[in-house]
Amino acid sequence: MDAESQKIVTSLKTARTALNWTQQEFASRSGVSLVTIARMESGMMSPRLSTLSKLKTALSEAGVRIVNESPAGGFSLYVDPKALGPDDIG
């Protein structure tokens, strides 16, 4: 997996973790197979554009926004407080 794909997958996994979603829940909410998510997160495969679109849509609907290249070379994650459970808000 190239560096750009790895950064994208890392941002998706970080967002999934922030929502306290399992890979299975992410798969169910996005319509992407569990196997695909597991392979992407383990670095075994790079995601297709159609897969990224489904994953980002599921995150967006949950209240998460990923901003790439902010800061330069990285990403920022914005999570709507409503997307977090009451135990996650500190």
XYZ file of C-alpha atoms in Angstrom:
90
model
C 0.000 0.000 0.000
C 1.434 3.399 -0.948
C 1.856 6.220 1.563
C -1.209 8.175 0.403
C -3.469 5.108 0.653
C -2.055 4.347 4.097
C -2.835 7.882 5.279
C -6.419 7.581 4.011
C -6.914 4.205 5.673
C -5.425 5.541 8.918
C -7.875 8.451 8.876
C -10.805 6.078 8.321
C -9.682 3.759 11.125
C -9.185 6.731 13.457
C -12.713 7.939 12.688
C -14.126 4.439 13.225
C -12.336 4.212 16.557
C -13.530 7.679 17.628
C -17.103 6.505 17.075
C -16.360 3.337 19.043
C -17.448 1.238 16.064
C -16.185 -2.269 15.487
C -15.105 -3.234 12.009
C -18.378 -5.174 11.761
C -20.441 -2.107 12.632
C -18.502 -0.018 10.104
C -19.182 -2.701 7.497
C -22.892 -2.769 8.297
C -23.263 1.016 8.235
C -21.265 1.481 5.027
C -22.254 -1.527 2.948
C -18.582 -2.487 2.585
C -17.665 -6.064 3.478
C -16.006 -6.813 6.789
C -13.214 -8.619 4.929
C -12.474 -5.505 2.865
C -12.315 -3.281 5.939
C -10.069 -5.755 7.779
C -7.721 -6.080 4.787
C -7.511 -2.314 4.339
C -6.818 -1.657 8.012
C -4.136 -4.357 8.099
C -2.414 -2.836 5.055
C -3.093 -5.833 2.817
C -4.956 -3.811 0.195
C -5.555 -0.268 -0.964
C -9.158 0.899 -1.071
C -10.999 1.536 -4.317
C -12.604 4.914 -4.886
C -16.090 3.378 -4.657
C -15.178 1.803 -1.299
C -13.823 5.095 0.037
C -17.003 6.842 -1.018
C -19.179 4.373 0.918
C -16.983 4.551 4.017
C -16.828 8.357 4.028
C -20.601 8.577 3.523
C -21.198 6.340 6.556
C -18.844 8.458 8.660
C -20.403 11.705 7.448
C -23.900 10.447 8.300
C -22.603 9.645 11.803
C -21.296 13.189 12.256
C -17.616 12.770 11.369
C -15.660 14.917 8.948
C -12.107 14.125 7.824
C -10.035 17.009 6.492
C -6.989 15.819 4.559
C -3.738 17.819 4.509
C -4.660 19.670 7.677
C -1.985 19.914 8.972
C 0.187 19.509 5.892
C 0.919 15.845 5.297
C -1.718 14.695 7.774
C -5.414 14.911 8.513
C -7.798 16.351 11.062
C -10.849 14.623 12.411
C -13.957 16.547 13.456
C -16.592 14.600 15.366
C -20.006 16.034 16.160
C -20.488 15.637 19.932
C -23.884 14.061 19.206
C -22.027 11.188 17.479
C -20.337 10.282 20.736
C -22.052 8.321 23.439
C -22.634 9.998 26.822
C -19.692 8.063 28.302
C -17.358 9.435 25.605
C -17.920 13.120 26.351
C -15.582 14.286 28.987
